[in-house]
Every structure is written in structure tokens, then in C-alpha cells.
Amino acid sequence: MNFDFVFRLDANSRTGAGHLMRCLAVIERLYKKGWRLAIVGEIEARFLNILQPFNIPLFPRSVAPNTRCIIVDHYDDLACLLAGWGDQVSVILFEDLNKRSSLQPRLVINALGELADLKQRYPQAEVIAGVEYLLFRQQVEEVRLRQRGPGDGSIVVSLGGSGQPVILDKILRLLTAVVPTTVNIHLYGSMPNEADRQRKHATNIRYHQGFSSDFIASAAQASIVISAAGQSLLEMVYCGIPVIGIVIAENQKRCAQVLMEYGVPVIQHLAELDSELPQQLSSLEHGSNVVANVPVAKHADQLIEKMVNCLA
């Protein structure tokens, strides 16, 4: 079978779900327009339910199905990722890294990137940069359109699809030290340290084991969300949910830097978690979060048009 767009991405414990969630926003829009879609990569079983509504064929990494365009959302070497397709296929690249360069991509997208740097590294590509070009999946769009109240008083914590049980456990230790037992705490991800059994019986702590695509709906009801500084943080900001970001991976530093310029609170170094998290919690409780001022996703439809134009 020939496809119009093939997505090259992984969603597993090493990469987390950020690449898949970002591409899901594109998949939803292209699927509605009737384009033929496929995915090449390793998608762990816990993430497959997200793709069920679209009936998209999944191929292992060793297969290169016929396609008119490849959409790459992956951090491996581009030459290796594209080796099976040759030079005649259009390439669209979601680029978060600052080290790669190539003449092959036709369109390069980095909503949080620096335009001049991207143009230098991808001289033959049309380059898109700016938070106005962020894309979000339909479920996030729906949450944003709802009238948000003051929240239910709870705190929601998620560090994405990679789980991060050690960091989650540290966050929980800090929260239980500064938050009253009357405040419900919801943790999404791998179960924290089994050695801390007594807190697993606390009546105000709820564990949501594994990955949940419905996390955004739960977060929308919370008064404060603590999130890794990746796709989930962008979704919280877009929906106007009071949030504290935490950088847990190298590729999240640029996202943190950009959002901090708009006043979004982000903890940049895990070594500073003990001192900064209680301070940020106190600030949010006094209403100092200004996340609604970030001008995200204003040109999302234009971006989809540019991607479709790559088929020509």
C-alpha cells in the first residue's frame, strides 16, 4: 500500500510519550482530511489505545513502506532514520535538538527554536519557529475551551510516559512535608519507591499506575499541576492550568527557557528541587501564575497547510 504520510517516531520507556502526543495532533488533522497515514517505530502496548480511533498501520523500524512524505519526530541520526526511503521522498522534521544538520528535510519545525540557527543547519528547508506554531491534540483543545474554575484544591503530578519513579518519589516526599493532609495528591506514572510503604496508605494520595492519555482531563480539575518540562507542560500552559515545570531531560531545557520568559515557573535543575518546589507551590497558592499570557498555537492551521504542501 502507498501512503501519503509516514510518521517515524518511538513511544517507549526511553523516549516517553511526548513525540507521540505531538504527532497525534498532526495525525488527528490529517486523518480528518482523508490522507493515508502510517507509523514506523516502536510503540509500546500501553500507548496503543491512543491510536485506536485512527486505525493506522504500524510498521517495525526495519520496514520502509512506500510514502510520499515522511514526518520525523525522533532524536536518532537522520541518515539512519531515513535510510530505507531514498532521496525522492519529502521529509518533514520536528527538531528539538541543536546538534543535527541536513540538506534533506523540506520542512523543519521547532516551535521553541531559534530561527537563525535552524536555517543555518537546514539551509534547503523551510523553517518554522515560534510558539504560535505549536499543535495540540483534540482532547487538549476541548479542555482549553471549557470554562475553568478555581480548581478542586488537588495537586496533580506527572513526569510523562517515561515514568521517572525516583524523581516522583522525591516530589512526593516534598509534597507530604509541606502540603496539608486535606489536600489530595494525584500521581501519574510508575509507582514510587516501595520502601516508603507507609505513605501508600495515606488517604490523600492517589496513584494512577502507568500512562494515561486522559491525564489532561484530570489535570484540568486540579488547582496545581507539577509536570515535566516537555509536551505535558506545553499542554498545561495552553489550557491555562496553574503549573510548575521540572526539567528532567536535556531536550527539555529549551522549552523551559522559552516558557520561563513568559513567566511560567520551571525548576531547571533537579538538585534544586528541595528548595525550589516549596517556593513555587507557595507562589502559585497566592495567584502569581501567568501562564495564560503565552501566545501559543495561533498558527496551527497554517502549519498543517505547509505540511500538506510538502506532498506536491
mmCIF file of C-alpha atoms in Angstrom:
data_model
loop_
_atom_site.group_PDB
_atom_site.id
_atom_site.type_symbol
_atom_site.label_atom_id
_atom_site.label_comp_id
_atom_site.label_asym_id
_atom_site.label_seq_id
_atom_site.Cartn_x
_atom_site.Cartn_y
_atom_site.Cartn_z
ATOM 1 C CA MET A 1 0.000 0.000 0.000
ATOM 2 C CA ASN A 2 1.161 3.547 -0.721
ATOM 3 C CA PHE A 3 0.788 6.176 1.996
ATOM 4 C CA ASP A 4 0.678 9.952 1.898
ATOM 5 C CA PHE A 5 2.410 10.444 5.238
ATOM 6 C CA VAL A 6 4.509 8.039 7.288
ATOM 7 C CA PHE A 7 5.417 9.090 10.837
ATOM 8 C CA ARG A 8 8.821 7.953 12.109
ATOM 9 C CA LEU A 9 8.680 8.002 15.915
ATOM 10 C CA ASP A 10 9.004 5.850 19.023
ATOM 11 C CA ALA A 11 6.939 5.806 22.213
ATOM 12 C CA ASN A 12 8.515 3.689 24.915
ATOM 13 C CA SER A 13 10.066 3.881 28.383
ATOM 14 C CA ARG A 14 13.211 5.505 26.987
ATOM 15 C CA THR A 15 11.549 8.217 24.863
ATOM 16 C CA GLY A 16 8.330 8.701 26.825
ATOM 17 C CA ALA A 17 5.114 9.740 25.073
ATOM 18 C CA GLY A 18 5.973 13.309 24.061
ATOM 19 C CA HIS A 19 6.824 12.511 20.427
ATOM 20 C CA LEU A 20 3.630 10.512 20.026
ATOM 21 C CA MET A 21 1.462 13.217 21.612
ATOM 22 C CA ARG A 22 2.918 15.897 19.384
ATOM 23 C CA CYS A 23 2.392 13.770 16.283
ATOM 24 C CA LEU A 24 -1.093 12.810 17.445
ATOM 25 C CA ALA A 25 -2.133 16.441 16.967
ATOM 26 C CA VAL A 26 -0.976 16.168 13.336
ATOM 27 C CA ILE A 27 -2.499 12.712 12.848
ATOM 28 C CA GLU A 28 -5.928 13.917 14.006
ATOM 29 C CA ARG A 29 -5.936 16.753 11.499
ATOM 30 C CA LEU A 30 -4.576 14.756 8.545
ATOM 31 C CA TYR A 31 -6.914 11.836 9.268
ATOM 32 C CA LYS A 32 -9.954 14.143 9.081
ATOM 33 C CA LYS A 33 -8.799 15.296 5.648
ATOM 34 C CA GLY A 34 -8.632 11.701 4.389
ATOM 35 C CA TRP A 35 -4.877 11.352 3.948
ATOM 36 C CA ARG A 36 -3.417 7.827 4.119
ATOM 37 C CA LEU A 37 -1.240 7.522 7.229
ATOM 38 C CA ALA A 38 1.153 5.011 8.784
ATOM 39 C CA ILE A 39 3.672 4.865 11.630
ATOM 40 C CA VAL A 40 7.128 3.304 11.642
ATOM 41 C CA GLY A 41 8.702 2.775 15.053
ATOM 42 C CA GLU A 42 8.432 1.087 18.432
ATOM 43 C CA ILE A 43 5.117 1.893 20.102
ATOM 44 C CA GLU A 44 4.747 0.115 23.434
ATOM 45 C CA ALA A 45 1.417 -1.578 24.117
ATOM 46 C CA ARG A 46 0.433 0.923 26.845
ATOM 47 C CA PHE A 47 0.336 3.698 24.212
ATOM 48 C CA LEU A 48 -1.624 1.862 21.520
ATOM 49 C CA ASN A 49 -5.075 2.866 22.779
ATOM 50 C CA ILE A 50 -4.295 6.446 21.766
ATOM 51 C CA LEU A 51 -4.098 5.394 18.115
ATOM 52 C CA GLN A 52 -7.134 3.086 18.012
ATOM 53 C CA PRO A 53 -9.607 5.663 16.624
ATOM 54 C CA PHE A 54 -7.475 6.143 13.510
ATOM 55 C CA ASN A 55 -6.774 2.537 12.531
ATOM 56 C CA ILE A 56 -3.242 3.485 11.483
ATOM 57 C CA PRO A 57 -0.933 0.679 10.294
ATOM 58 C CA LEU A 58 2.147 0.243 12.494
ATOM 59 C CA PHE A 59 5.414 -0.992 10.989
ATOM 60 C CA PRO A 60 8.613 -2.058 12.765
ATOM 61 C CA ARG A 61 11.706 0.103 12.405
ATOM 62 C CA SER A 62 13.202 -2.255 9.848
ATOM 63 C CA VAL A 63 10.386 -1.580 7.334
ATOM 64 C CA ALA A 64 10.202 1.434 4.980
ATOM 65 C CA PRO A 65 6.668 1.495 3.492
ATOM 66 C CA ASN A 66 6.035 3.437 0.303
ATOM 67 C CA THR A 67 5.062 7.008 1.051
ATOM 68 C CA ARG A 68 5.026 10.491 -0.423
ATOM 69 C CA CYS A 69 6.237 12.172 2.758
ATOM 70 C CA ILE A 70 7.972 11.166 5.993
ATOM 71 C CA ILE A 71 7.327 13.074 9.208
ATOM 72 C CA VAL A 72 10.247 12.500 11.593
ATOM 73 C CA ASP A 73 9.872 13.080 15.335
ATOM 74 C CA HIS A 74 12.923 11.245 16.621
ATOM 75 C CA TYR A 75 16.367 12.092 18.017
ATOM 76 C CA ASP A 76 18.493 9.493 16.212
ATOM 77 C CA ASP A 77 20.782 10.282 13.291
ATOM 78 C CA LEU A 78 18.665 11.467 10.360
ATOM 79 C CA ALA A 79 20.594 9.499 7.747
ATOM 80 C CA CYS A 80 19.900 6.291 9.678
ATOM 81 C CA LEU A 81 16.243 7.146 10.250
ATOM 82 C CA LEU A 82 15.677 7.843 6.539
ATOM 83 C CA ALA A 83 17.957 5.143 5.102
ATOM 84 C CA GLY A 84 15.162 2.980 3.684
ATOM 85 C CA TRP A 85 13.408 5.693 1.681
ATOM 86 C CA GLY A 86 15.983 7.327 -0.563
ATOM 87 C CA ASP A 87 16.164 10.962 -1.669
ATOM 88 C CA GLN A 88 12.896 11.263 -3.591
ATOM 89 C CA VAL A 89 10.600 11.338 -0.576
ATOM 90 C CA SER A 90 9.701 14.673 1.062
ATOM 91 C CA VAL A 91 10.879 14.938 4.659
ATOM 92 C CA ILE A 92 9.276 16.960 7.451
ATOM 93 C CA LEU A 93 11.291 17.152 10.656
ATOM 94 C CA PHE A 94 10.183 18.059 14.171
ATOM 95 C CA GLU A 95 13.529 19.229 15.520
ATOM 96 C CA ASP A 96 14.216 19.738 19.235
ATOM 97 C CA LEU A 97 17.976 19.131 19.097
ATOM 98 C CA ASN A 98 20.672 21.730 18.486
ATOM 99 C CA LYS A 99 23.355 19.463 17.023
ATOM 100 C CA ARG A 100 21.934 17.900 13.859
ATOM 101 C CA SER A 101 22.090 19.313 10.346
ATOM 102 C CA SER A 102 20.958 18.011 6.967
ATOM 103 C CA LEU A 103 20.126 19.009 3.400
ATOM 104 C CA GLN A 104 17.275 16.500 3.146
ATOM 105 C CA PRO A 105 14.309 17.974 5.083
ATOM 106 C CA ARG A 106 11.893 20.106 3.110
ATOM 107 C CA LEU A 107 10.181 21.498 6.209
ATOM 108 C CA VAL A 108 11.721 21.842 9.684
ATOM 109 C CA ILE A 109 9.512 22.659 12.670
ATOM 110 C CA ASN A 110 10.747 23.774 16.075
ATOM 111 C CA ALA A 111 8.182 25.974 17.774
ATOM 112 C CA LEU A 112 10.621 26.668 20.608
ATOM 113 C CA GLY A 113 13.738 27.002 18.468
ATOM 114 C CA GLU A 114 15.862 29.870 17.223
ATOM 115 C CA LEU A 115 15.089 30.656 13.592
ATOM 116 C CA ALA A 116 18.591 31.751 12.521
ATOM 117 C CA ASP A 117 20.231 28.656 13.958
ATOM 118 C CA LEU A 118 17.708 26.322 12.316
ATOM 119 C CA LYS A 119 18.143 27.992 8.920
ATOM 120 C CA GLN A 120 21.894 27.555 9.158
ATOM 121 C CA ARG A 121 21.626 23.864 9.978
ATOM 122 C CA TYR A 122 18.880 23.151 7.422
ATOM 123 C CA PRO A 123 19.678 25.516 4.517
ATOM 124 C CA GLN A 124 17.379 23.843 1.968
ATOM 125 C CA ALA A 125 14.334 23.621 4.227
ATOM 126 C CA GLU A 126 11.522 25.982 5.015
ATOM 127 C CA VAL A 127 11.954 26.575 8.733
ATOM 128 C CA ILE A 128 9.078 27.195 11.157
ATOM 129 C CA ALA A 129 9.765 28.574 14.639
ATOM 130 C CA GLY A 130 7.672 30.323 17.288
ATOM 131 C CA VAL A 131 5.227 29.151 19.962
ATOM 132 C CA GLU A 132 2.391 30.305 17.688
ATOM 133 C CA TYR A 133 3.013 27.148 15.616
ATOM 134 C CA LEU A 134 2.558 24.648 18.431
ATOM 135 C CA LEU A 135 -0.015 21.929 17.753
ATOM 136 C CA PHE A 136 -2.208 20.232 20.343
ATOM 137 C CA ARG A 137 -4.422 17.161 20.158
ATOM 138 C CA GLN A 138 -8.208 17.414 20.155
ATOM 139 C CA GLN A 139 -8.608 16.387 23.791
ATOM 140 C CA VAL A 140 -6.375 19.290 24.852
ATOM 141 C CA GLU A 141 -8.309 21.696 22.615
ATOM 142 C CA GLU A 142 -11.552 20.616 24.280
ATOM 143 C CA VAL A 143 -10.151 21.171 27.768
ATOM 144 C CA ARG A 144 -8.982 24.649 26.786
ATOM 145 C CA LEU A 145 -12.447 25.635 25.570
ATOM 146 C CA ARG A 146 -14.133 24.714 28.846
ATOM 147 C CA GLN A 147 -14.773 27.380 31.446
ATOM 148 C CA ARG A 148 -12.098 26.738 34.063
ATOM 149 C CA GLY A 149 -12.993 27.315 37.685
ATOM 150 C CA PRO A 150 -10.636 27.753 40.644
ATOM 151 C CA GLY A 151 -9.803 24.024 40.756
ATOM 152 C CA ASP A 152 -10.773 21.377 43.263
ATOM 153 C CA GLY A 153 -7.835 22.028 45.618
ATOM 154 C CA SER A 154 -5.851 18.974 44.499
ATOM 155 C CA ILE A 155 -2.287 18.686 43.202
ATOM 156 C CA VAL A 156 -1.584 16.506 40.158
ATOM 157 C CA VAL A 157 1.925 15.229 39.382
ATOM 158 C CA SER A 158 3.062 13.642 36.122
ATOM 159 C CA LEU A 159 6.531 13.270 34.609
ATOM 160 C CA GLY A 160 5.322 11.834 31.311
ATOM 161 C CA GLY A 161 5.371 8.405 29.732
ATOM 162 C CA SER A 162 8.905 7.582 30.889
ATOM 163 C CA GLY A 163 7.601 7.286 34.461
ATOM 164 C CA GLN A 164 10.637 8.510 36.460
ATOM 165 C CA PRO A 165 9.800 6.675 39.748
ATOM 166 C CA VAL A 166 12.830 8.034 41.644
ATOM 167 C CA ILE A 167 12.005 11.660 40.859
ATOM 168 C CA LEU A 168 8.302 11.061 41.524
ATOM 169 C CA ASP A 169 9.196 9.668 44.926
ATOM 170 C CA LYS A 170 11.283 12.747 45.730
ATOM 171 C CA ILE A 171 8.452 15.058 44.699
ATOM 172 C CA LEU A 172 6.031 13.090 46.863
ATOM 173 C CA ARG A 173 8.369 13.369 49.870
ATOM 174 C CA LEU A 174 8.481 17.139 49.439
ATOM 175 C CA LEU A 175 4.722 17.438 48.984
ATOM 176 C CA THR A 176 3.864 15.394 52.052
ATOM 177 C CA ALA A 177 6.203 17.609 54.071
ATOM 178 C CA VAL A 178 4.611 20.928 53.069
ATOM 179 C CA VAL A 179 1.048 20.143 51.949
ATOM 180 C CA PRO A 180 -1.761 19.548 54.471
ATOM 181 C CA THR A 181 -3.299 16.066 54.536
ATOM 182 C CA THR A 182 -6.586 17.659 53.487
ATOM 183 C CA VAL A 183 -5.108 18.279 50.000
ATOM 184 C CA ASN A 184 -5.495 15.371 47.586
ATOM 185 C CA ILE A 185 -2.365 14.458 45.617
ATOM 186 C CA HIS A 186 -2.657 12.519 42.333
ATOM 187 C CA LEU A 187 0.480 10.874 40.937
ATOM 188 C CA TYR A 188 0.587 9.619 37.334
ATOM 189 C CA GLY A 189 3.441 7.307 36.361
ATOM 190 C CA SER A 190 5.485 4.438 37.746
ATOM 191 C CA MET A 191 4.887 3.641 41.391
ATOM 192 C CA PRO A 192 7.346 5.440 43.680
ATOM 193 C CA ASN A 193 9.843 3.672 45.935
ATOM 194 C CA GLU A 194 8.334 0.565 47.531
ATOM 195 C CA ALA A 195 10.431 1.228 50.657
ATOM 196 C CA ASP A 196 8.137 4.114 51.572
ATOM 197 C CA ARG A 197 5.138 1.892 52.263
ATOM 198 C CA GLN A 198 3.541 3.988 54.987
ATOM 199 C CA ARG A 199 2.687 6.805 52.590
ATOM 200 C CA LYS A 200 0.962 4.427 50.221
ATOM 201 C CA HIS A 201 -1.770 4.143 52.814
ATOM 202 C CA ALA A 202 -2.244 7.908 53.209
ATOM 203 C CA THR A 203 -5.847 8.793 52.464
ATOM 204 C CA ASN A 204 -4.983 11.924 50.449
ATOM 205 C CA ILE A 205 -2.568 10.253 47.962
ATOM 206 C CA ARG A 206 -3.894 8.616 44.783
ATOM 207 C CA TYR A 207 -1.671 6.587 42.462
ATOM 208 C CA HIS A 208 -2.505 6.218 38.780
ATOM 209 C CA GLN A 209 -0.185 3.481 37.642
ATOM 210 C CA GLY A 210 1.256 3.715 34.135
ATOM 211 C CA PHE A 211 0.453 6.082 31.303
ATOM 212 C CA SER A 212 -2.954 7.678 30.757
ATOM 213 C CA SER A 213 -3.940 9.783 27.754
ATOM 214 C CA ASP A 214 -6.766 11.163 29.932
ATOM 215 C CA PHE A 215 -4.261 12.860 32.231
ATOM 216 C CA ILE A 216 -5.134 16.272 30.758
ATOM 217 C CA ALA A 217 -8.794 15.942 31.801
ATOM 218 C CA SER A 218 -7.782 15.162 35.391
ATOM 219 C CA ALA A 219 -5.227 17.963 35.415
ATOM 220 C CA ALA A 220 -7.875 20.440 34.301
ATOM 221 C CA GLN A 221 -9.750 19.860 37.570
ATOM 222 C CA ALA A 222 -6.691 20.370 39.776
ATOM 223 C CA SER A 223 -5.567 23.564 41.467
ATOM 224 C CA ILE A 224 -1.875 22.933 40.725
ATOM 225 C CA VAL A 225 -0.097 20.585 38.301
ATOM 226 C CA ILE A 226 3.562 19.553 38.550
ATOM 227 C CA SER A 227 4.825 18.387 35.168
ATOM 228 C CA ALA A 228 7.992 17.504 33.301
ATOM 229 C CA ALA A 229 9.081 20.393 31.073
ATOM 230 C CA GLY A 230 8.050 18.747 27.802
ATOM 231 C CA GLN A 231 4.814 18.222 25.862
ATOM 232 C CA SER A 232 2.680 17.911 29.010
ATOM 233 C CA LEU A 233 3.905 21.260 30.299
ATOM 234 C CA LEU A 234 3.057 22.900 26.975
ATOM 235 C CA GLU A 235 -0.436 21.391 27.168
ATOM 236 C CA MET A 236 -0.955 22.753 30.693
ATOM 237 C CA VAL A 237 0.183 26.218 29.618
ATOM 238 C CA TYR A 238 -2.092 26.143 26.569
ATOM 239 C CA CYS A 239 -5.087 25.264 28.743
ATOM 240 C CA GLY A 240 -4.270 27.935 31.326
ATOM 241 C CA ILE A 241 -3.766 25.422 34.129
ATOM 242 C CA PRO A 242 -1.559 26.589 37.046
ATOM 243 C CA VAL A 243 1.607 24.555 36.601
ATOM 244 C CA ILE A 244 5.165 24.034 37.812
ATOM 245 C CA GLY A 245 7.557 22.553 35.262
ATOM 246 C CA ILE A 246 10.573 20.400 36.076
ATOM 247 C CA VAL A 247 13.399 19.771 33.622
ATOM 248 C CA ILE A 248 14.149 16.036 33.740
ATOM 249 C CA ALA A 249 15.898 15.636 30.354
ATOM 250 C CA GLU A 250 18.393 17.556 28.228
ATOM 251 C CA ASN A 251 15.903 18.166 25.405
ATOM 252 C CA GLN A 252 13.540 19.971 27.817
ATOM 253 C CA LYS A 253 15.931 22.827 28.599
ATOM 254 C CA ARG A 254 14.930 24.954 25.609
ATOM 255 C CA CYS A 255 11.228 24.504 26.391
ATOM 256 C CA ALA A 256 11.897 25.594 29.961
ATOM 257 C CA GLN A 257 13.858 28.640 28.833
ATOM 258 C CA VAL A 258 11.156 29.854 26.443
ATOM 259 C CA LEU A 259 8.269 29.368 28.870
ATOM 260 C CA MET A 260 10.148 30.989 31.734
ATOM 261 C CA GLU A 261 10.426 34.135 29.606
ATOM 262 C CA TYR A 262 6.617 34.262 29.720
ATOM 263 C CA GLY A 263 6.548 33.810 33.480
ATOM 264 C CA VAL A 264 5.877 30.075 33.657
ATOM 265 C CA PRO A 265 7.579 28.656 36.778
ATOM 266 C CA VAL A 266 10.098 25.941 35.881
ATOM 267 C CA ILE A 267 12.674 24.180 38.066
ATOM 268 C CA GLN A 268 15.690 23.835 35.794
ATOM 269 C CA HIS A 269 17.922 21.599 37.915
ATOM 270 C CA LEU A 270 16.842 18.538 39.887
ATOM 271 C CA ALA A 271 19.469 19.386 42.521
ATOM 272 C CA GLU A 272 17.396 22.480 43.351
ATOM 273 C CA LEU A 273 14.113 20.599 43.729
ATOM 274 C CA ASP A 274 14.199 20.570 47.541
ATOM 275 C CA SER A 275 14.447 24.343 47.814
ATOM 276 C CA GLU A 276 12.521 25.499 44.738
ATOM 277 C CA LEU A 277 9.422 23.289 44.772
ATOM 278 C CA PRO A 278 8.090 24.579 48.125
ATOM 279 C CA GLN A 279 8.746 28.165 46.966
ATOM 280 C CA GLN A 280 6.934 27.657 43.666
ATOM 281 C CA LEU A 281 3.993 25.995 45.402
ATOM 282 C CA SER A 282 3.698 28.954 47.743
ATOM 283 C CA SER A 283 3.778 31.386 44.793
ATOM 284 C CA LEU A 284 1.017 29.539 42.927
ATOM 285 C CA GLU A 285 -1.142 29.415 46.019
ATOM 286 C CA HIS A 286 -1.004 33.213 46.068
ATOM 287 C CA GLY A 287 -2.073 33.504 42.434
ATOM 288 C CA SER A 288 1.188 34.558 40.780
ATOM 289 C CA ASN A 289 0.974 32.126 37.843
ATOM 290 C CA VAL A 290 0.641 33.950 34.482
ATOM 291 C CA VAL A 291 0.584 31.013 32.092
ATOM 292 C CA ALA A 292 -2.446 32.298 30.174
ATOM 293 C CA ASN A 293 -0.266 35.040 28.664
ATOM 294 C CA VAL A 294 1.726 32.674 26.429
ATOM 295 C CA PRO A 295 0.636 33.201 22.765
ATOM 296 C CA VAL A 296 0.658 29.527 21.773
ATOM 297 C CA ALA A 297 -0.946 27.748 18.817
ATOM 298 C CA LYS A 298 -2.235 30.775 16.909
ATOM 299 C CA HIS A 299 -0.991 29.454 13.560
ATOM 300 C CA ALA A 300 -1.659 25.724 13.950
ATOM 301 C CA ASP A 301 -3.853 25.519 10.833
ATOM 302 C CA GLN A 302 -1.210 27.248 8.741
ATOM 303 C CA LEU A 303 1.317 24.664 9.851
ATOM 304 C CA ILE A 304 -0.881 21.802 8.668
ATOM 305 C CA GLU A 305 -1.234 23.529 5.294
ATOM 306 C CA LYS A 306 2.532 23.755 4.988
ATOM 307 C CA MET A 307 2.853 20.052 5.776
ATOM 308 C CA VAL A 308 0.286 19.111 3.113
ATOM 309 C CA ASN A 309 2.131 21.307 0.620
ATOM 310 C CA CYS A 310 5.150 19.062 1.047
ATOM 311 C CA LEU A 311 3.257 16.403 -0.932
ATOM 312 C CA ALA A 312 3.453 18.495 -4.109
#
